[in-house]
Amino acid sequence: MNSVDASEHYELGATDLSPSLLTVIIDTNPHAWALLENSLPFSKAVANILVFINAHLACNYANEVAVVASHSQKAAWLYPSQNAPTNLANADQDGDVQMNGNTPTPQTNKYRPFRIVEEQVTRNLKDLIDSTTGDDLRSNMSTMLAGALTLALSNINRRTIAWAEEHGGAALEDAAAEGGASGGGGGGGVAAAPNRYSASNEDERLQSRILIVSVSGSSDSAHQYIPIMNSIFACQRLHIPIDVCKLSGDAVFLQQASDATKGVYMALSEPRGLLQYLMMAFLPDQRSRRHLVLPTRVDVDFRAACFCHRKVVDVGFVCSICLSIFCEPPPGGDCMTCGTHLDVGDYHARPALLPRKKKKKKRVNGASGAGTPISTPTPGP
């Protein structure tokens, strides 16, 4: 038929790029948001984040989004939620808005994916705040960032496997890995297997990234240092960038997460411009960032938290077996993680810096340190 009408037909489905999955982690710590009430109220921040999510969904009809709340006592899903009603805003399965008597339902002219995300996020966020009691706020002043990262990684892994099974991405990656492992070079050596997440098949799999909107300080998350770093290493292995939008406080671990995963880290000096920063710095996905000059941070804080008291330290003691960090010698000299006996000695009593030795002044022509030459008498006639 192509030769008859002299036209060229293309299969658009074979050349379409894979969609992008954006996971937004919102820090909902009530103590931290109370300090930003005058500059950026929590309700306005959520409205700006919803506009940013709608922009992400509008970039590609197949884009996906997930929203996780990092609260003071737990990490909870905001979207997608398992207890979502089947008839959101009185809409049927076809997306047609129904009428209640003579009064139409609100938001009838809004794009249905936008409306579903907004209604689920606002409803679940309201339920989460209403379920928070005064005892919960007094008992814990930090945010459950480690649990939120774990939920995000679990959802990304599930969606990546499901998308690969639907579009054959898993079979292509397995075939490429097996082919590279079995092939040999001309010199008789065995070629190394290519990375499953290399640039060759990057456009064929689901593009995933994580955005953290943080308002808590690093001291609040120091007790979660180990699970947070494990999540960062998992994202680094899976090539999942972690973007951080810091509204207040310092973030030692989030700087390390963004630097290790090649994400974008921005600490906003003016929180009122949250929407502008989200749209300009965090909206492009991995494919678009190849052609952009991203904001980089050179003064990354690489400090770690000790395993004994969970506080950020500059200088500490490191176990030579499991690399555990301690701010002071452990009791009995035994590592609290692996139990290895450490020969600590009296390092805590030694000074951190040794005094500099004074340099001796050189003698000039056998003279004193002042450099005055010694006069010798001349013989007479």
Tab-separated table of C-alpha atoms in Angstrom:
chain	number	residue	atom	x	y	z
A	1	MET	CA	0.000	0.000	0.000
A	2	ASN	CA	2.940	2.318	0.648
A	3	SER	CA	4.108	1.948	-2.965
A	4	VAL	CA	0.628	2.731	-4.275
A	5	ASP	CA	-0.009	6.050	-2.521
A	6	ALA	CA	3.708	6.946	-2.368
A	7	SER	CA	3.463	7.832	1.307
A	8	GLU	CA	5.677	6.958	4.224
A	9	HIS	CA	4.151	5.512	7.350
A	10	TYR	CA	5.801	5.539	10.715
A	11	GLU	CA	5.044	3.703	13.893
A	12	LEU	CA	4.971	6.457	16.472
A	13	GLY	CA	4.854	4.030	19.371
A	14	ALA	CA	8.287	2.647	18.503
A	15	THR	CA	10.000	6.050	18.629
A	16	ASP	CA	8.207	7.594	21.588
A	17	LEU	CA	10.466	8.329	24.535
A	18	SER	CA	9.739	6.675	27.843
A	19	PRO	CA	7.751	8.725	30.357
A	20	SER	CA	9.132	10.306	33.491
A	21	LEU	CA	8.173	9.365	37.047
A	22	LEU	CA	8.477	12.224	39.537
A	23	THR	CA	8.308	11.420	43.244
A	24	VAL	CA	7.826	14.477	45.460
A	25	ILE	CA	8.677	14.154	49.158
A	26	ILE	CA	7.098	16.983	51.169
A	27	ASP	CA	8.546	17.668	54.596
A	28	THR	CA	5.443	18.250	56.727
A	29	ASN	CA	7.221	18.790	60.046
A	30	PRO	CA	4.848	21.110	61.981
A	31	HIS	CA	7.654	22.591	64.099
A	32	ALA	CA	9.645	23.679	61.051
A	33	TRP	CA	6.648	25.049	59.152
A	34	ALA	CA	5.632	27.131	62.165
A	35	LEU	CA	8.861	29.117	61.746
A	36	LEU	CA	7.981	29.873	58.102
A	37	GLU	CA	4.429	31.009	58.773
A	38	ASN	CA	5.185	34.680	58.105
A	39	SER	CA	7.229	34.209	54.917
A	40	LEU	CA	5.634	31.107	53.359
A	41	PRO	CA	2.511	29.514	54.884
A	42	PHE	CA	2.146	25.771	54.516
A	43	SER	CA	-1.082	26.065	52.522
A	44	LYS	CA	0.547	28.340	49.961
A	45	ALA	CA	3.544	26.028	49.646
A	46	VAL	CA	1.268	23.058	48.956
A	47	ALA	CA	-0.589	25.079	46.300
A	48	ASN	CA	2.716	25.907	44.585
A	49	ILE	CA	3.791	22.271	44.670
A	50	LEU	CA	0.483	21.193	43.079
A	51	VAL	CA	0.995	23.684	40.239
A	52	PHE	CA	4.478	22.242	39.726
A	53	ILE	CA	3.062	18.700	39.636
A	54	ASN	CA	0.468	19.733	37.054
A	55	ALA	CA	3.244	21.197	34.898
A	56	HIS	CA	5.111	17.887	35.073
A	57	LEU	CA	2.006	15.967	33.999
A	58	ALA	CA	1.409	18.437	31.175
A	59	CYS	CA	4.877	17.876	29.678
A	60	ASN	CA	3.938	14.368	28.569
A	61	TYR	CA	0.591	12.615	28.695
A	62	ALA	CA	2.329	9.435	29.947
A	63	ASN	CA	4.229	11.102	32.802
A	64	GLU	CA	3.579	9.778	36.286
A	65	VAL	CA	3.797	11.343	39.709
A	66	ALA	CA	3.871	10.184	43.318
A	67	VAL	CA	3.682	12.312	46.474
A	68	VAL	CA	4.959	11.218	49.905
A	69	ALA	CA	4.635	13.127	53.180
A	70	SER	CA	7.573	13.020	55.596
A	71	HIS	CA	5.748	13.762	58.841
A	72	SER	CA	6.954	13.959	62.417
A	73	GLN	CA	5.830	10.471	63.471
A	74	LYS	CA	5.548	8.589	60.161
A	75	ALA	CA	5.868	8.717	56.385
A	76	ALA	CA	2.561	8.483	54.532
A	77	TRP	CA	1.369	8.338	50.942
A	78	LEU	CA	-0.473	11.372	49.636
A	79	TYR	CA	-0.772	10.213	46.028
A	80	PRO	CA	-1.588	7.630	44.835
A	81	SER	CA	-3.566	6.532	47.862
A	82	GLN	CA	-5.058	3.122	48.425
A	83	ASN	CA	-8.232	4.426	50.092
A	84	ALA	CA	-9.173	6.834	47.294
A	85	PRO	CA	-12.908	6.869	46.506
A	86	THR	CA	-13.981	5.453	43.184
A	87	ASN	CA	-16.101	8.482	42.254
A	88	LEU	CA	-13.855	11.473	42.743
A	89	ALA	CA	-15.892	14.661	42.622
A	90	ASN	CA	-18.904	12.710	41.328
A	91	ALA	CA	-17.087	11.705	38.124
A	92	ASP	CA	-17.844	8.446	36.397
A	93	GLN	CA	-15.334	6.031	34.857
A	94	ASP	CA	-15.302	7.901	31.549
A	95	GLY	CA	-14.334	11.161	33.210
A	96	ASP	CA	-17.698	12.867	32.575
A	97	VAL	CA	-18.797	15.093	35.412
A	98	GLN	CA	-22.244	14.289	36.759
A	99	MET	CA	-24.815	16.728	38.110
A	100	ASN	CA	-26.214	16.874	41.624
A	101	GLY	CA	-29.761	18.121	41.032
A	102	ASN	CA	-29.567	21.520	39.321
A	103	THR	CA	-26.145	22.500	40.706
A	104	PRO	CA	-23.022	21.396	38.833
A	105	THR	CA	-20.089	20.032	40.810
A	106	PRO	CA	-17.073	22.331	41.247
A	107	GLN	CA	-13.918	22.067	39.126
A	108	THR	CA	-15.869	20.750	36.144
A	109	ASN	CA	-13.581	22.399	33.606
A	110	LYS	CA	-10.310	21.131	35.083
A	111	TYR	CA	-8.190	18.462	33.384
A	112	ARG	CA	-9.104	15.175	35.068
A	113	PRO	CA	-5.528	14.020	35.998
A	114	PHE	CA	-4.913	17.427	37.576
A	115	ARG	CA	-8.115	17.208	39.584
A	116	ILE	CA	-7.457	13.668	40.805
A	117	VAL	CA	-3.979	14.532	42.061
A	118	GLU	CA	-5.132	17.725	43.786
A	119	GLU	CA	-8.086	16.087	45.520
A	120	GLN	CA	-6.128	13.089	46.781
A	121	VAL	CA	-3.170	15.154	47.991
A	122	THR	CA	-5.294	17.726	49.817
A	123	ARG	CA	-7.606	15.121	51.355
A	124	ASN	CA	-4.806	12.815	52.566
A	125	LEU	CA	-2.785	15.766	53.815
A	126	LYS	CA	-5.755	17.019	55.816
A	127	ASP	CA	-6.281	13.563	57.304
A	128	LEU	CA	-2.598	13.336	58.214
A	129	ILE	CA	-2.603	16.683	59.997
A	130	ASP	CA	-5.884	15.941	61.799
A	131	SER	CA	-4.521	12.614	63.038
A	132	THR	CA	-1.457	14.291	64.582
A	133	THR	CA	-1.930	14.772	68.307
A	134	GLY	CA	-0.154	16.994	70.773
A	135	ASP	CA	1.711	14.031	72.245
A	136	ASP	CA	3.114	13.196	68.806
A	137	LEU	CA	4.448	16.721	68.403
A	138	ARG	CA	6.015	16.776	71.851
A	139	SER	CA	7.616	13.349	71.546
A	140	ASN	CA	9.261	13.874	68.159
A	141	MET	CA	10.438	17.132	66.608
A	142	SER	CA	12.200	15.604	63.584
A	143	THR	CA	10.901	14.356	60.238
A	144	MET	CA	10.805	10.774	58.982
A	145	LEU	CA	12.923	11.348	55.882
A	146	ALA	CA	14.353	7.828	55.815
A	147	GLY	CA	10.889	6.274	55.690
A	148	ALA	CA	9.807	8.637	52.914
A	149	LEU	CA	12.864	7.752	50.811
A	150	THR	CA	12.163	4.057	51.342
A	151	LEU	CA	8.564	4.445	50.168
A	152	ALA	CA	9.729	6.411	47.131
A	153	LEU	CA	12.315	3.794	46.150
A	154	SER	CA	9.815	0.956	46.573
A	155	ASN	CA	7.286	2.680	44.331
A	156	ILE	CA	9.953	3.501	41.726
A	157	ASN	CA	11.098	-0.114	41.643
A	158	ARG	CA	7.531	-1.383	41.278
A	159	ARG	CA	6.649	1.061	38.504
A	160	THR	CA	9.934	0.418	36.652
A	161	ILE	CA	9.325	-3.333	36.598
A	162	ALA	CA	5.696	-2.889	35.540
A	163	TRP	CA	6.594	-0.474	32.744
A	164	ALA	CA	9.397	-2.748	31.491
A	165	GLU	CA	7.051	-5.740	31.370
A	166	GLU	CA	4.487	-3.775	29.378
A	167	HIS	CA	6.972	-2.363	26.839
A	168	GLY	CA	9.645	-5.067	26.745
A	169	GLY	CA	12.335	-2.989	28.392
A	170	ALA	CA	13.375	-5.729	30.801
A	171	ALA	CA	13.993	-8.194	27.977
A	172	LEU	CA	16.139	-5.690	26.089
A	173	GLU	CA	18.270	-4.942	29.152
A	174	ASP	CA	18.758	-8.645	29.988
A	175	ALA	CA	19.718	-9.444	26.390
A	176	ALA	CA	22.220	-6.581	26.314
A	177	ALA	CA	23.777	-7.683	29.610
A	178	GLU	CA	24.041	-11.339	28.512
A	179	GLY	CA	25.456	-10.405	25.121
A	180	GLY	CA	28.141	-8.184	26.636
A	181	ALA	CA	29.130	-10.805	29.189
A	182	SER	CA	29.502	-13.610	26.610
A	183	GLY	CA	31.338	-11.573	23.954
A	184	GLY	CA	35.132	-11.636	23.839
A	185	GLY	CA	37.768	-9.254	22.612
A	186	GLY	CA	40.338	-9.839	19.903
A	187	GLY	CA	43.081	-10.419	22.458
A	188	GLY	CA	41.285	-13.384	24.012
A	189	GLY	CA	39.971	-11.484	27.029
A	190	VAL	CA	36.312	-11.497	28.064
A	191	ALA	CA	34.560	-8.162	27.608
A	192	ALA	CA	32.914	-6.740	30.683
A	193	ALA	CA	29.140	-6.668	30.792
A	194	PRO	CA	27.707	-3.221	30.069
A	195	ASN	CA	25.897	-1.305	32.727
A	196	ARG	CA	22.188	-2.031	32.693
A	197	TYR	CA	21.547	1.647	33.213
A	198	SER	CA	23.957	2.952	30.596
A	199	ALA	CA	23.181	5.785	28.211
A	200	SER	CA	22.374	3.362	25.391
A	201	ASN	CA	19.206	2.055	27.023
A	202	GLU	CA	18.482	5.057	29.240
A	203	ASP	CA	15.768	6.357	26.920
A	204	GLU	CA	14.116	2.913	26.798
A	205	ARG	CA	13.316	2.637	30.509
A	206	LEU	CA	11.181	4.624	32.894
A	207	GLN	CA	12.908	7.867	33.881
A	208	SER	CA	12.652	8.302	37.661
A	209	ARG	CA	13.743	11.117	39.941
A	210	ILE	CA	13.036	12.299	43.480
A	211	LEU	CA	12.370	15.852	44.643
A	212	ILE	CA	12.635	16.628	48.359
A	213	VAL	CA	11.033	19.839	49.643
A	214	SER	CA	12.758	20.128	53.014
A	215	VAL	CA	12.297	22.538	55.906
A	216	SER	CA	14.009	20.612	58.744
A	217	GLY	CA	17.636	20.874	59.806
A	218	SER	CA	20.350	18.239	59.677
A	219	SER	CA	20.324	17.799	63.452
A	220	ASP	CA	16.716	16.599	63.253
A	221	SER	CA	17.685	13.766	60.863
A	222	ALA	CA	20.990	12.757	62.441
A	223	HIS	CA	19.421	9.744	64.163
A	224	GLN	CA	18.376	8.439	60.711
A	225	TYR	CA	21.878	8.734	59.248
A	226	ILE	CA	22.331	5.031	58.382
A	227	PRO	CA	18.991	4.447	56.558
A	228	ILE	CA	19.271	7.810	54.793
A	229	MET	CA	22.750	7.003	53.478
A	230	ASN	CA	21.590	3.524	52.408
A	231	SER	CA	18.787	5.137	50.400
A	232	ILE	CA	21.251	7.570	48.848
A	233	PHE	CA	23.548	4.732	47.791
A	234	ALA	CA	20.572	2.872	46.300
A	235	CYS	CA	19.609	5.927	44.240
A	236	GLN	CA	23.202	6.330	43.138
A	237	ARG	CA	23.328	2.698	41.996
A	238	LEU	CA	20.032	2.973	40.097
A	239	HIS	CA	20.913	6.371	38.572
A	240	ILE	CA	17.983	8.119	40.257
A	241	PRO	CA	18.830	11.794	40.861
A	242	ILE	CA	17.716	13.337	44.144
A	243	ASP	CA	16.769	17.010	43.824
A	244	VAL	CA	16.582	19.066	47.012
A	245	CYS	CA	14.669	22.305	47.464
A	246	LYS	CA	15.752	23.597	50.875
A	247	LEU	CA	13.431	26.221	52.337
A	248	SER	CA	14.994	26.615	55.783
A	249	GLY	CA	17.625	25.103	58.039
A	250	ASP	CA	20.864	23.375	57.142
A	251	ALA	CA	20.953	20.041	55.347
A	252	VAL	CA	24.235	18.156	55.547
A	253	PHE	CA	22.890	14.809	54.384
A	254	LEU	CA	20.712	16.276	51.643
A	255	GLN	CA	23.725	18.060	50.163
A	256	GLN	CA	25.542	14.743	50.034
A	257	ALA	CA	22.487	13.060	48.481
A	258	SER	CA	22.242	15.623	45.708
A	259	ASP	CA	25.981	15.560	45.030
A	260	ALA	CA	26.232	11.746	44.967
A	261	THR	CA	23.230	11.237	42.668
A	262	LYS	CA	23.997	14.237	40.389
A	263	GLY	CA	20.829	16.051	41.348
A	264	VAL	CA	20.042	19.726	41.846
A	265	TYR	CA	20.404	21.298	45.294
A	266	MET	CA	19.082	24.776	45.941
A	267	ALA	CA	18.728	26.551	49.271
A	268	LEU	CA	16.179	29.316	48.743
A	269	SER	CA	17.096	32.653	50.240
A	270	GLU	CA	13.536	33.910	49.672
A	271	PRO	CA	10.909	31.177	50.234
A	272	ARG	CA	8.176	33.348	48.689
A	273	GLY	CA	9.535	32.491	45.227
A	274	LEU	CA	9.014	28.760	45.654
A	275	LEU	CA	6.966	28.281	42.468
A	276	GLN	CA	9.505	30.076	40.305
A	277	TYR	CA	12.363	27.931	41.618
A	278	LEU	CA	10.340	24.744	41.114
A	279	MET	CA	9.423	25.574	37.520
A	280	MET	CA	12.851	26.793	36.436
A	281	ALA	CA	15.255	24.480	38.277
A	282	PHE	CA	13.406	21.243	39.052
A	283	LEU	CA	10.945	20.740	36.166
A	284	PRO	CA	13.381	19.413	33.485
A	285	ASP	CA	13.885	15.654	33.520
A	286	GLN	CA	17.102	13.728	32.907
A	287	ARG	CA	16.904	13.954	29.115
A	288	SER	CA	16.331	17.711	29.143
A	289	ARG	CA	19.129	18.318	31.638
A	290	ARG	CA	21.708	17.093	29.150
A	291	HIS	CA	21.194	20.309	27.187
A	292	LEU	CA	20.961	22.688	30.169
A	293	VAL	CA	23.449	24.305	32.510
A	294	LEU	CA	22.290	23.114	35.894
A	295	PRO	CA	22.964	24.981	39.139
A	296	THR	CA	25.914	23.315	40.846
A	297	ARG	CA	27.133	23.517	44.418
A	298	VAL	CA	30.842	23.335	45.166
A	299	ASP	CA	30.803	23.862	48.947
A	300	VAL	CA	29.209	20.507	49.798
A	301	ASP	CA	29.301	19.592	53.488
A	302	PHE	CA	30.638	16.027	53.700
A	303	ARG	CA	30.415	15.677	57.459
A	304	ALA	CA	28.949	12.485	58.894
A	305	ALA	CA	26.926	11.583	61.969
A	306	CYS	CA	28.415	9.395	64.671
A	307	PHE	CA	26.871	5.987	65.345
A	308	CYS	CA	26.913	6.386	69.116
A	309	HIS	CA	25.153	9.694	69.767
A	310	ARG	CA	23.779	10.462	66.271
A	311	LYS	CA	25.331	13.914	66.073
A	312	VAL	CA	27.209	15.532	63.206
A	313	VAL	CA	30.964	15.514	63.825
A	314	ASP	CA	33.993	17.022	62.089
A	315	VAL	CA	36.620	14.644	63.526
A	316	GLY	CA	35.877	11.203	64.924
A	317	PHE	CA	37.015	7.611	65.304
A	318	VAL	CA	36.386	5.142	62.456
A	319	CYS	CA	36.238	1.368	62.836
A	320	SER	CA	38.742	-0.287	60.489
A	321	ILE	CA	36.398	-3.238	59.866
A	322	CYS	CA	32.874	-1.856	59.327
A	323	LEU	CA	33.778	1.859	58.948
A	324	SER	CA	31.463	2.914	61.766
A	325	ILE	CA	32.018	6.468	62.994
A	326	PHE	CA	32.203	7.443	66.679
A	327	CYS	CA	32.578	10.892	68.175
A	328	GLU	CA	34.539	9.425	71.115
A	329	PRO	CA	36.228	6.091	71.842
A	330	PRO	CA	33.540	3.421	72.361
A	331	PRO	CA	33.199	1.874	75.824
A	332	GLY	CA	35.803	-0.843	76.343
A	333	GLY	CA	37.303	-0.147	72.938
A	334	ASP	CA	34.779	-2.450	71.216
A	335	CYS	CA	32.953	-1.312	68.090
A	336	MET	CA	29.235	-0.876	68.770
A	337	THR	CA	28.341	-2.164	65.286
A	338	CYS	CA	30.493	-5.228	64.577
A	339	GLY	CA	31.998	-5.853	68.038
A	340	THR	CA	35.628	-5.684	66.877
A	341	HIS	CA	38.098	-4.648	69.555
A	342	LEU	CA	39.742	-1.389	68.531
A	343	ASP	CA	43.195	-0.391	69.685
A	344	VAL	CA	42.219	3.188	70.457
A	345	GLY	CA	45.022	3.974	72.915
A	346	ASP	CA	45.257	7.501	74.286
A	347	TYR	CA	44.311	9.339	71.128
A	348	HIS	CA	41.765	11.435	72.977
A	349	ALA	CA	44.509	12.846	75.222
A	350	ARG	CA	46.842	13.863	72.410
A	351	PRO	CA	46.597	17.343	70.926
A	352	ALA	CA	44.964	17.631	67.534
A	353	LEU	CA	47.734	19.907	66.233
A	354	LEU	CA	51.428	19.738	67.043
A	355	PRO	CA	53.264	23.015	67.751
A	356	ARG	CA	55.418	24.229	64.895
A	357	LYS	CA	59.152	24.109	65.485
A	358	LYS	CA	60.999	27.402	65.267
A	359	LYS	CA	63.510	27.656	62.460
A	360	LYS	CA	67.080	28.580	63.419
A	361	LYS	CA	68.618	31.604	61.760
A	362	LYS	CA	71.506	30.886	59.453
A	363	ARG	CA	74.941	32.348	60.229
A	364	VAL	CA	76.428	34.502	57.493
A	365	ASN	CA	80.245	34.102	57.025
A	366	GLY	CA	80.647	32.814	60.512
A	367	ALA	CA	78.937	35.892	61.920
A	368	SER	CA	76.118	36.173	64.364
A	369	GLY	CA	72.447	35.935	63.523
A	370	ALA	CA	72.331	39.686	62.820
A	371	GLY	CA	74.482	39.162	59.753
A	372	THR	CA	77.310	41.605	60.772
A	373	PRO	CA	80.661	40.364	59.402
A	374	ILE	CA	83.594	39.935	61.820
A	375	SER	CA	86.494	42.288	60.998
A	376	THR	CA	90.015	40.791	61.009
A	377	PRO	CA	93.153	42.945	61.685
A	378	THR	CA	95.533	43.439	58.805
A	379	PRO	CA	99.262	42.791	59.380
A	380	GLY	CA	101.572	45.872	59.585
A	381	PRO	CA	104.605	46.623	57.413
